Short mmCIF file of C-alpha atoms and ligand atoms in Angstrom, two decimals:
data_model
loop_
_atom_site.label_atom_id
_atom_site.label_comp_id
_atom_site.label_asym_id
_atom_site.label_seq_id
_atom_site.Cartn_x
_atom_site.Cartn_y
_atom_site.Cartn_z
CA MET O 1 120.07 108.16 93.86
CA VAL O 2 119.86 111.40 95.87
CA GLY O 3 122.05 112.65 98.69
CA ILE O 4 121.75 114.53 102.01
CA VAL O 5 124.78 116.15 103.52
CA LEU O 6 124.25 118.10 106.74
CA ASN O 7 126.70 119.53 109.25
CA ASP O 8 124.16 118.94 112.00
CA ASN O 9 121.64 116.13 112.06
CA ALA O 10 118.88 117.65 114.34
CA TYR O 11 116.47 117.71 111.31
CA GLU O 12 117.88 115.00 109.25
CA GLN O 13 114.77 112.87 109.64
CA ASP O 14 112.39 115.62 108.63
CA ILE O 15 114.62 116.44 105.57
CA ARG O 16 114.81 112.74 104.59
CA GLU O 17 111.04 112.21 104.82
CA LEU O 18 110.22 115.15 102.62
CA LEU O 19 112.95 114.01 100.22
CA MET O 20 111.38 110.54 100.14
CA ALA O 21 107.96 112.00 99.49
CA PHE O 22 109.36 113.75 96.34
CA CYS O 23 111.47 110.81 95.23
CA PRO O 24 109.73 107.65 96.20
CA GLY O 25 111.77 104.51 95.98
CA GLU O 26 114.96 106.43 95.30
CA GLU O 27 118.00 105.43 97.35
CA ILE O 28 119.24 108.12 99.69
CA VAL O 29 122.94 108.42 100.60
CA HIS O 30 124.73 110.61 103.05
CA GLU O 31 127.56 111.83 100.83
CA ALA O 32 127.85 114.11 97.79
CA HIS O 33 129.20 112.49 94.63
CA PRO O 34 128.87 113.19 90.92
CA SER O 35 126.55 110.22 90.11
CA LEU O 36 123.81 111.61 92.37
CA ARG O 37 120.66 113.10 90.77
CA PHE O 38 121.04 115.93 93.25
CA CYS O 39 122.03 116.47 96.85
CA VAL O 40 120.51 118.44 99.79
CA GLU O 41 123.11 120.41 101.52
CA GLY O 42 122.43 121.96 104.93
CA ILE O 43 124.89 124.03 106.87
CA LEU O 44 124.12 125.27 110.38
CA SER O 45 126.14 128.38 111.42
CA GLU O 46 128.27 128.08 114.42
CA ASP O 47 126.06 130.33 116.56
CA ARG O 48 123.01 128.25 115.49
CA THR O 49 121.06 131.23 114.13
CA GLU O 50 121.36 130.59 110.44
CA PHE O 51 120.70 127.54 108.30
CA GLU O 52 121.85 127.53 104.77
CA LEU O 53 119.88 125.09 102.64
CA CYS O 54 120.50 124.31 98.92
CA LEU O 55 120.10 121.71 96.35
CA VAL O 56 123.28 120.85 94.46
CA PHE O 57 122.83 119.33 91.09
CA GLU O 58 123.97 119.30 87.49
CA GLY O 59 122.84 122.13 85.27
CA GLY O 60 122.09 124.92 87.85
CA SER O 61 118.82 126.28 89.02
CA SER O 62 115.76 126.77 86.81
CA PHE O 63 113.65 128.47 89.49
CA ARG O 64 112.68 131.40 87.30
CA ALA O 65 111.33 128.96 84.73
CA LEU O 66 108.49 128.02 87.15
CA ALA O 67 105.07 129.09 86.25
CA MET O 68 104.73 131.25 89.38
CA GLU O 69 101.24 132.43 88.67
CA ALA O 70 100.04 128.88 88.86
CA LEU O 71 101.40 128.50 92.36
CA GLU O 72 99.55 129.37 95.51
CA PRO O 73 100.62 132.72 97.16
CA GLU O 74 102.18 131.09 100.18
CA ILE O 75 104.42 128.94 97.86
CA GLN O 76 105.25 131.93 95.61
CA ALA O 77 106.44 133.86 98.62
CA GLU O 78 108.77 130.97 99.77
CA CYS O 79 110.11 130.82 96.16
CA ARG O 80 110.87 134.42 96.14
CA ALA O 81 112.66 134.17 99.50
CA ALA O 82 114.62 131.31 98.13
CA TRP O 83 115.71 133.29 95.09
CA GLU O 84 116.98 136.09 97.38
CA SER O 85 119.00 133.90 99.79
CA ASN O 86 119.88 130.26 100.66
CA VAL O 87 119.99 131.25 104.31
CA LEU O 88 117.20 130.87 106.82
CA LYS O 89 117.21 132.83 110.06
CA VAL O 90 116.33 130.26 112.62
CA ASN O 91 115.70 129.82 116.30
CA TYR O 92 117.29 126.40 116.32
CA GLU O 93 116.05 125.43 119.72
CA ASP O 94 112.37 126.00 118.65
CA ARG O 95 112.07 122.56 117.15
CA PHE O 96 108.54 122.92 115.75
CA GLU O 97 109.09 126.24 113.99
CA THR O 98 112.60 125.39 112.68
CA LYS O 99 111.37 122.06 111.31
CA ASN O 100 108.55 123.73 109.39
CA GLN O 101 110.81 126.52 108.16
CA ILE O 102 113.41 124.02 106.75
CA LYS O 103 110.65 121.85 105.22
CA ARG O 104 108.95 124.83 103.51
CA ARG O 105 112.20 125.83 101.98
CA LEU O 106 113.16 122.37 100.95
CA TYR O 107 109.64 121.91 99.46
CA VAL O 108 110.14 124.76 96.96
CA LEU O 109 113.66 123.61 96.12
CA LEU O 110 112.41 120.05 95.44
CA MET O 111 109.43 121.35 93.63
CA GLU O 112 111.61 123.22 91.32
CA GLN O 113 113.93 120.36 90.81
CA THR O 114 111.48 117.56 90.28
CA GLY O 115 108.58 119.54 88.77
CA LYS O 116 106.17 118.08 91.31
CA THR O 117 103.94 119.43 93.94
CA LEU O 118 102.64 117.25 96.82
CA PRO O 119 98.99 117.08 97.74
CA TRP O 120 99.94 117.15 101.52
CA GLY O 121 102.57 119.85 101.05
CA THR O 122 105.36 119.54 103.68
CA LEU O 123 103.31 117.26 105.84
CA THR O 124 105.02 113.83 106.25
CA GLY O 125 103.39 112.75 109.50
CA ILE O 126 100.78 109.97 109.63
CA ARG O 127 97.99 111.88 111.40
CA PRO O 128 97.24 115.12 109.58
CA THR O 129 93.64 115.14 110.85
CA LYS O 130 95.05 115.46 114.39
CA ILE O 131 96.39 118.95 113.54
CA ALA O 132 92.89 120.05 112.40
CA MET O 133 91.28 118.35 115.50
CA THR O 134 93.65 120.03 117.89
CA LYS O 135 93.14 123.43 116.36
CA LEU O 136 89.37 123.04 116.38
CA ALA O 137 89.55 121.88 119.97
CA GLU O 138 91.57 125.02 120.94
CA GLY O 139 88.68 127.14 119.55
CA ASP O 140 89.86 127.96 116.02
CA THR O 141 87.25 128.27 113.31
CA PRO O 142 87.45 126.04 110.24
CA GLU O 143 88.61 129.06 108.26
CA GLN O 144 91.47 129.61 110.77
CA VAL O 145 92.44 125.95 110.52
CA PHE O 146 92.42 126.23 106.77
CA HIS O 147 94.67 129.27 106.81
CA TYR O 148 96.97 127.67 109.36
CA MET O 149 97.53 124.44 107.36
CA LYS O 150 98.04 126.38 104.15
CA GLN O 151 100.68 128.77 105.63
CA THR O 152 102.44 126.17 107.70
CA TYR O 153 102.46 123.15 105.49
CA PHE O 154 101.45 124.22 101.92
CA THR O 155 98.80 121.55 101.94
CA SER O 156 96.36 121.53 98.99
CA ASN O 157 92.86 122.97 99.44
CA GLU O 158 91.29 119.55 98.84
CA LYS O 159 93.31 117.77 101.51
CA ILE O 160 92.80 120.64 104.08
CA ASN O 161 89.07 120.54 103.48
CA LEU O 162 89.05 116.74 103.86
CA CYS O 163 91.00 117.03 107.14
CA ILE O 164 88.62 119.60 108.54
CA GLU O 165 85.55 117.69 107.52
CA ILE O 166 86.91 114.50 109.06
CA ALA O 167 88.04 116.23 112.30
CA GLN O 168 84.63 117.73 112.69
CA ARG O 169 82.91 114.37 112.18
CA GLU O 170 85.38 112.58 114.54
CA GLU O 171 84.75 115.14 117.27
CA LYS O 172 81.07 114.56 117.10
CA LEU O 173 81.50 110.79 117.16
CA LEU O 174 83.86 110.82 120.08
CA SER O 175 81.64 113.13 122.10
CA ALA O 176 79.40 110.04 122.57
CA ILE O 177 82.00 108.17 124.65
CA ASP O 178 83.96 108.93 127.76
CA TYR O 179 87.29 107.93 126.26
CA ARG O 180 89.20 109.79 128.92
CA ASN O 181 88.15 107.43 131.59
CA GLY O 182 87.35 104.34 129.44
CA TYR O 183 89.61 102.16 127.36
CA SER O 184 89.62 99.91 124.26
CA LEU O 185 90.79 96.33 124.07
CA TYR O 186 92.71 94.97 121.09
CA ILE O 187 93.22 91.22 120.62
CA GLY O 188 95.87 90.25 118.10
CA ILE O 189 95.52 86.96 116.23
CA PRO O 190 98.69 86.71 114.22
CA PHE O 191 97.62 84.05 111.71
CA CYS O 192 96.51 84.20 108.15
CA PRO O 193 95.61 81.67 105.40
CA THR O 194 98.78 82.76 103.43
CA THR O 195 100.91 85.85 103.35
CA CYS O 196 100.05 88.68 101.02
CA LEU O 197 102.84 90.21 98.90
CA TYR O 198 102.55 93.61 100.51
CA CYS O 199 102.13 92.42 104.09
CA SER O 200 104.27 93.85 106.89
CA PHE O 201 101.91 92.81 109.72
CA THR O 202 102.52 90.12 112.38
CA SER O 203 101.19 87.25 110.39
CA TYR O 204 102.03 83.52 110.18
CA PRO O 205 100.36 81.04 107.86
CA ILE O 206 97.78 79.30 110.00
CA GLY O 207 98.77 75.89 108.56
CA ARG O 208 101.99 75.97 110.56
CA TRP O 209 100.00 76.41 113.76
CA GLN O 210 97.25 73.92 113.12
CA GLY O 211 96.76 71.93 116.34
CA ARG O 212 98.95 74.35 118.37
CA THR O 213 96.61 77.34 118.65
CA GLY O 214 96.00 76.26 122.34
CA GLU O 215 99.59 77.21 123.14
CA TYR O 216 98.97 80.65 121.83
CA PHE O 217 95.69 80.96 123.70
CA HIS O 218 97.37 79.81 126.90
CA ALA O 219 99.66 82.85 126.79
CA LEU O 220 96.99 85.16 125.33
CA PHE O 221 94.53 84.31 128.08
CA LYS O 222 97.10 84.91 130.76
CA GLU O 223 97.64 88.44 129.31
CA MET O 224 93.87 89.06 129.02
CA ASP O 225 93.43 88.03 132.68
CA TYR O 226 96.13 90.51 133.68
CA VAL O 227 94.51 93.38 131.76
CA ALA O 228 91.00 92.69 133.05
CA GLU O 229 92.29 92.69 136.60
CA LYS O 230 94.25 95.83 136.05
CA LYS O 231 91.36 97.67 134.43
CA LYS O 232 88.63 96.52 136.83
CA GLY O 233 86.08 99.19 137.42
CA CYS O 234 87.09 101.10 134.14
CA THR O 235 84.75 101.43 131.22
CA LEU O 236 85.49 99.15 128.36
CA ASP O 237 84.34 101.20 125.27
CA THR O 238 85.36 99.12 122.26
CA VAL O 239 86.85 95.71 121.43
CA TYR O 240 88.76 95.01 118.27
CA PHE O 241 90.04 91.64 117.00
CA GLY O 242 92.80 92.16 114.46
CA GLY O 243 95.96 90.55 113.33
CA GLY O 244 96.57 88.71 111.07
CA THR O 245 93.13 87.37 110.30
CA PRO O 246 91.18 86.36 113.40
CA THR O 247 88.87 84.22 111.28
CA SER O 248 91.87 82.06 110.33
CA LEU O 249 91.05 80.28 113.57
CA SER O 250 88.65 77.30 113.50
CA PRO O 251 85.05 77.95 114.66
CA GLU O 252 85.80 75.97 117.85
CA ASP O 253 88.89 78.13 118.60
CA LEU O 254 86.91 81.40 117.84
CA ASP O 255 84.21 80.21 120.22
CA THR O 256 86.69 79.42 122.96
CA LEU O 257 88.45 82.76 122.54
CA ILE O 258 85.29 84.88 122.55
CA THR O 259 83.70 82.92 125.42
CA LYS O 260 86.93 83.58 127.47
CA LEU O 261 86.88 87.22 126.47
CA LYS O 262 83.28 87.65 127.65
CA ASN O 263 83.85 85.74 130.86
CA THR O 264 86.85 87.95 131.68
CA PHE O 265 85.78 91.41 130.83
CA ASP O 266 82.65 93.42 131.65
CA PHE O 267 80.89 93.80 128.37
CA SER O 268 77.91 95.88 129.63
CA THR O 269 79.55 99.15 128.40
CA VAL O 270 81.06 97.96 125.17
CA GLN O 271 79.75 100.05 122.33
CA GLU O 272 81.42 98.26 119.43
CA PHE O 273 82.86 94.77 118.94
CA THR O 274 84.78 94.46 115.67
CA VAL O 275 86.31 91.31 114.21
CA GLU O 276 88.53 91.61 111.16
CA ALA O 277 87.24 88.69 109.12
CA GLY O 278 89.53 90.10 106.52
CA ARG O 279 90.39 87.35 104.09
CA PRO O 280 87.35 85.89 102.41
CA ASP O 281 89.24 82.58 102.18
CA SER O 282 89.14 82.38 105.96
CA ILE O 283 85.39 82.93 106.38
CA THR O 284 82.89 80.08 106.72
CA ARG O 285 79.17 80.09 107.71
CA GLU O 286 80.01 78.38 110.94
CA LYS O 287 82.56 81.02 111.95
CA LEU O 288 80.18 83.84 111.13
CA GLU O 289 77.50 82.02 113.23
CA VAL O 290 79.98 81.96 116.17
CA LEU O 291 80.57 85.71 115.79
CA LYS O 292 76.90 86.45 115.55
CA LYS O 293 76.09 84.36 118.59
CA HIS O 294 78.64 86.32 120.70
CA GLY O 295 77.23 89.71 119.62
CA VAL O 296 80.04 90.90 117.32
CA THR O 297 78.72 94.13 115.97
CA ARG O 298 81.12 94.90 113.09
CA ILE O 299 83.11 92.67 110.76
CA SER O 300 85.43 93.43 107.84
CA ILE O 301 85.48 91.39 104.65
CA ASN O 302 88.42 92.79 102.66
CA PRO O 303 88.69 92.23 98.91
CA GLN O 304 91.55 94.72 98.36
CA THR O 305 90.62 94.57 94.70
CA MET O 306 87.95 93.00 92.62
CA LYS O 307 90.36 92.11 89.91
CA GLN O 308 91.07 88.37 89.81
CA GLU O 309 94.49 88.67 88.20
CA THR O 310 95.66 91.13 90.88
CA LEU O 311 94.53 88.86 93.73
CA LYS O 312 96.70 86.17 92.26
CA ILE O 313 99.69 88.49 92.01
CA ILE O 314 99.37 89.64 95.59
CA GLY O 315 99.17 86.19 96.90
CA ARG O 316 95.55 86.13 98.18
CA ARG O 317 94.22 82.68 97.52
CA HIS O 318 90.57 83.71 97.09
CA THR O 319 88.46 84.72 94.25
CA VAL O 320 86.20 87.73 93.51
CA GLU O 321 83.27 85.36 93.76
CA ASP O 322 84.37 84.36 97.28
CA VAL O 323 84.24 87.91 98.33
CA LYS O 324 80.71 88.31 97.01
CA ASP O 325 79.62 85.01 98.38
CA ARG O 326 81.01 85.69 101.97
CA PHE O 327 79.40 89.18 101.93
CA HIS O 328 76.02 87.83 101.07
CA MET O 329 76.39 85.08 103.68
CA ALA O 330 77.20 87.63 106.37
CA ARG O 331 74.20 89.80 105.39
CA GLU O 332 71.96 86.74 105.50
CA LEU O 333 73.16 86.02 109.00
CA GLY O 334 72.18 89.58 110.03
CA PHE O 335 75.50 91.46 110.03
CA ASP O 336 74.39 95.09 109.50
CA ASN O 337 77.79 96.64 109.80
CA ILE O 338 80.21 95.23 107.28
CA ASN O 339 83.39 97.05 106.26
CA MET O 340 85.46 96.45 103.17
CA ASP O 341 89.12 97.37 102.72
CA LEU O 342 90.52 98.28 99.35
CA ILE O 343 94.02 99.14 98.18
CA ILE O 344 94.80 101.60 95.37
CA GLY O 345 98.10 101.20 93.66
CA LEU O 346 98.22 97.43 93.54
CA PRO O 347 100.54 95.96 90.84
CA GLU O 348 99.42 96.23 87.31
CA GLU O 349 96.15 98.04 88.13
CA ASP O 350 95.00 101.20 86.26
CA LEU O 351 92.10 103.57 86.57
CA ASP O 352 89.68 101.28 84.76
CA ASP O 353 90.51 98.51 87.20
CA VAL O 354 89.75 100.79 90.11
CA ARG O 355 86.55 101.78 88.49
CA SER O 356 85.58 98.13 87.99
CA THR O 357 86.37 97.31 91.63
CA MET O 358 84.29 100.23 92.93
CA GLU O 359 81.33 99.23 90.63
CA GLN O 360 81.35 95.76 92.12
CA VAL O 361 81.78 96.99 95.69
CA LYS O 362 78.91 99.50 95.12
CA GLU O 363 76.69 96.60 94.03
CA LEU O 364 77.43 94.79 97.38
CA GLY O 365 76.79 97.95 99.39
CA PRO O 366 79.01 97.72 102.44
CA ASP O 367 78.41 99.92 105.46
CA SER O 368 81.90 101.19 105.52
CA LEU O 369 84.87 101.22 103.25
CA THR O 370 88.54 101.82 103.94
CA VAL O 371 90.50 102.89 100.86
CA HIS O 372 94.26 102.44 101.35
CA SER O 373 97.09 103.59 99.15
CA LEU O 374 99.64 100.85 98.73
CA ALA O 375 102.47 101.31 101.16
CA ILE O 376 105.55 99.25 100.38
CA LYS O 377 106.98 98.50 103.83
CA ARG O 378 110.53 97.32 104.42
CA ALA O 379 109.41 93.91 105.68
CA ALA O 380 106.99 93.22 102.84
CA ARG O 381 107.95 90.61 100.22
CA LEU O 382 107.29 93.26 97.60
CA ASN O 383 110.22 95.09 99.04
CA THR O 384 112.54 92.33 100.34
CA MET O 385 112.21 90.50 96.98
CA LYS O 386 112.44 93.67 94.84
CA GLU O 387 114.36 91.92 92.16
CA VAL O 388 111.69 89.25 91.60
CA TYR O 389 108.84 91.82 91.45
CA LYS O 390 110.73 94.72 89.76
CA ASP O 391 108.74 94.45 86.47
CA LEU O 392 105.43 94.88 88.23
CA LYS O 393 104.00 98.25 87.33
CA ILE O 394 102.63 100.29 90.28
CA THR O 395 100.39 103.21 89.59
CA ASN O 396 98.68 105.46 92.00
CA THR O 397 97.22 108.75 90.96
CA GLN O 398 95.06 111.57 92.39
CA GLU O 399 92.47 110.62 89.70
CA MET O 400 92.26 107.06 91.22
CA ILE O 401 91.86 108.44 94.76
CA ASP O 402 89.26 110.93 93.58
CA LEU O 403 87.36 108.13 91.88
CA THR O 404 87.14 106.16 95.08
CA ALA O 405 85.97 109.20 96.98
CA GLU O 406 83.26 109.85 94.44
CA TYR O 407 81.99 106.27 94.56
CA ALA O 408 82.06 106.37 98.34
CA ARG O 409 79.89 109.48 98.47
CA ASP O 410 77.60 107.99 95.87
CA MET O 411 77.18 104.92 98.08
CA GLY O 412 76.14 107.18 100.98
CA LEU O 413 79.44 106.80 102.82
CA GLU O 414 81.05 109.81 104.51
CA PRO O 415 84.86 110.17 105.29
CA TYR O 416 85.35 109.69 109.00
CA TYR O 417 88.99 108.87 109.56
CA LEU O 418 92.24 109.29 107.70
CA TYR O 419 95.82 108.43 108.15
CA ARG O 420 98.98 108.28 106.12
CA GLN O 421 101.78 105.84 106.10
CA LYS O 422 105.42 106.06 105.20
CA ASN O 423 106.34 104.82 101.68
CA MET O 424 102.91 105.13 100.21
CA ALA O 425 102.60 104.80 96.50
CA GLY O 426 101.77 108.38 95.27
CA ASN O 427 102.26 109.87 98.77
CA PHE O 428 98.51 109.99 99.39
CA GLU O 429 96.46 108.74 102.35
CA ASN O 430 94.17 106.13 103.64
CA VAL O 431 90.57 107.09 104.19
CA GLY O 432 87.80 105.36 106.02
CA TYR O 433 84.24 106.06 104.85
CA ALA O 434 81.07 104.97 106.59
CA LYS O 435 77.29 105.33 106.45
CA PRO O 436 75.99 107.54 109.25
CA GLY O 437 75.97 105.51 112.41
CA LYS O 438 78.33 102.88 111.09
CA ALA O 439 81.71 104.49 111.67
CA CYS O 440 84.25 102.53 113.62
CA LEU O 441 84.92 104.28 116.94
CA TYR O 442 88.07 102.14 117.53
CA ASN O 443 89.70 103.45 114.24
CA ILE O 444 89.09 106.99 115.32
CA LEU O 445 90.37 106.44 118.80
CA ILE O 446 93.61 104.81 117.62
CA MET O 447 94.21 107.30 114.78
CA GLU O 448 93.66 110.41 116.86
CA GLU O 449 95.46 108.86 119.83
CA LYS O 450 92.48 109.45 122.10
CA GLY O 451 91.93 107.04 125.00
CA ASP O 452 93.93 104.09 126.12
CA ILE O 453 94.36 101.03 123.99
CA LEU O 454 95.19 97.81 125.91
CA ALA O 455 96.50 95.26 123.55
CA CYS O 456 97.00 91.56 124.03
CA GLY O 457 98.70 89.11 121.70
CA ALA O 458 101.95 88.78 119.58
CA GLY O 459 103.00 91.85 117.81
CA THR O 460 100.47 94.21 119.52
CA THR O 461 101.13 97.60 121.01
CA THR O 462 99.53 99.05 124.13
CA LYS O 463 99.11 102.79 124.22
CA ILE O 464 98.41 104.87 127.31
CA THR O 465 97.35 108.48 126.77
CA TYR O 466 98.02 111.50 128.87
CA PRO O 467 95.52 113.96 127.39
CA ASP O 468 96.43 116.83 129.64
CA GLU O 469 100.07 116.62 128.48
CA ASN O 470 99.11 115.78 124.82
CA ARG O 471 101.34 112.74 124.73
CA LEU O 472 101.16 108.99 124.96
CA GLU O 473 103.37 106.07 126.06
CA ARG O 474 103.43 102.73 124.43
CA VAL O 475 104.75 99.30 125.03
CA GLU O 476 105.11 96.55 122.52
CA ASN O 477 104.79 92.76 122.66
CA VAL O 478 107.26 90.68 120.71
CA LYS O 479 106.14 89.75 117.16
CA ASP O 480 107.30 86.21 117.03
CA VAL O 481 104.61 83.83 118.26
CA GLU O 482 106.99 81.29 119.81
CA GLN O 483 108.76 84.11 121.68
CA TYR O 484 105.47 85.64 122.71
CA ILE O 485 104.41 82.28 124.19
CA SER O 486 107.66 81.62 126.01
CA ARG O 487 108.10 85.16 127.23
CA ILE O 488 104.49 85.93 128.19
CA ASN O 489 105.46 86.84 131.79
CA GLU O 490 107.91 89.38 130.48
CA MET O 491 105.16 90.87 128.27
CA ILE O 492 102.94 91.27 131.31
CA GLU O 493 105.75 92.84 133.28
CA ARG O 494 106.27 95.35 130.54
CA LYS O 495 102.68 96.25 130.68
CA GLU O 496 102.78 96.43 134.46
CA LYS O 497 105.64 98.92 134.24
CA LEU O 498 103.67 101.16 131.93
CA LEU O 499 100.32 100.93 133.66
CA SER O 500 101.76 101.42 137.18
CA LYS O 501 103.04 104.83 136.28
CA ARG O 502 99.47 106.15 136.23
S1 LIG D 601 95.51 89.38 105.36
FE1 LIG D 601 96.48 91.15 106.09
S2 LIG D 601 97.71 90.41 107.85
FE2 LIG D 601 97.19 88.64 106.57
S3 LIG D 601 98.92 88.37 105.21
FE3 LIG D 601 97.39 89.59 104.12
S4 LIG D 601 98.01 91.71 104.60
FE4 LIG D 601 99.05 90.41 106.01
#
């Protein structure tokens, strides 16, 4: 248990996020008492020009025991400053600068206390590539971006270089579409065969909705009609079916849904049409044929791991053989852009398991690969039923991440998008790799917050961007399917409010 005690909460969230990155899974309390491992104390002076930051713990400071020469010069300088004084001179109203000052100081204090450094340094946000992309768009050279990220966030060389490489690739890919005037459409299908242990998405076992999907469609089609009417004359760039697992639907339902979609929207400008087939246990030849018939350009078949025992632990009722079988089936039917999702840090997996998964994936040869680090979200069973699963060992290391990157490059896949999540095992990142020409534009658009995303369905989020003001506005649909159906008019009104501001 660790603590945070502040006399002003303006930067509490930033402090808490960095603390969580250093001490994953540890409970954080807002009081100082002797049973704490340590406590972050922050005192803002009355005139708001000084912020005193210290770590209070048993045993006193061991700063000087740090192997300073092994640290990067920027971190060394912050350590020295911390030795001299606990007090930071701040311009408290400059939120960006103050936040970074506090986080840099806290970083060295926590580094000293825990003996850890973080690959992303003080960065706790989910879109680090956006920083590189923005700087490059402003005219900075890659060297300047490198210097900036090092100075400001203490990010490791490897992660900065990865950010810059991805940002440059993304810029090139996005230059092929007019996302400022176009939009993307997301259709949410909130059903899955069963619920995975780590799932925090909007997902209901399809069994419970068998024979009632028409009710969902009734509401969904109403929302799609509204969006199509509202966006008449605008360019539809990409379409993405996610969820849940869209292929949980029957072939007939899939056919009805995509027929409706194509009759409602102008598809002549669509550059990419993705369907998350996702769970291999939801895929059949008939369903793939429906997708093919309707011109779906990209599908996902997600193993998450190629270790049978793990699949059982995480509640996915399919086998490794199912993954291979469905992949070959999709290839036979002519799908030439197949993505596979993997998760690193799954319960009871070690480096050899990751290697074995990568070997098997390499043999299949997908066109793109998304490697996630396990994130234990609040709503996931892995979290809500902590007691039941407490003996499961979760390991995620840089070595594992590096191994997946090595395999990806070996398979001719280049990193093209990256994002981070809160509560990730090992505090790493998710990286999407793709063969040249097979990157998913939708993934880039959503991660870099470029272009509008109009989303229909339970649990989906519509995002409207204001590029000149570097901001976006969003509106969410309710997650519960019954609620979504009964309150569909309200969902449409919410959208109308957002869209009519333009
Ligand atoms: S397949 Fe995805 S959406 Fe469905 S239960 Fe598993 S994690 Fe959740």
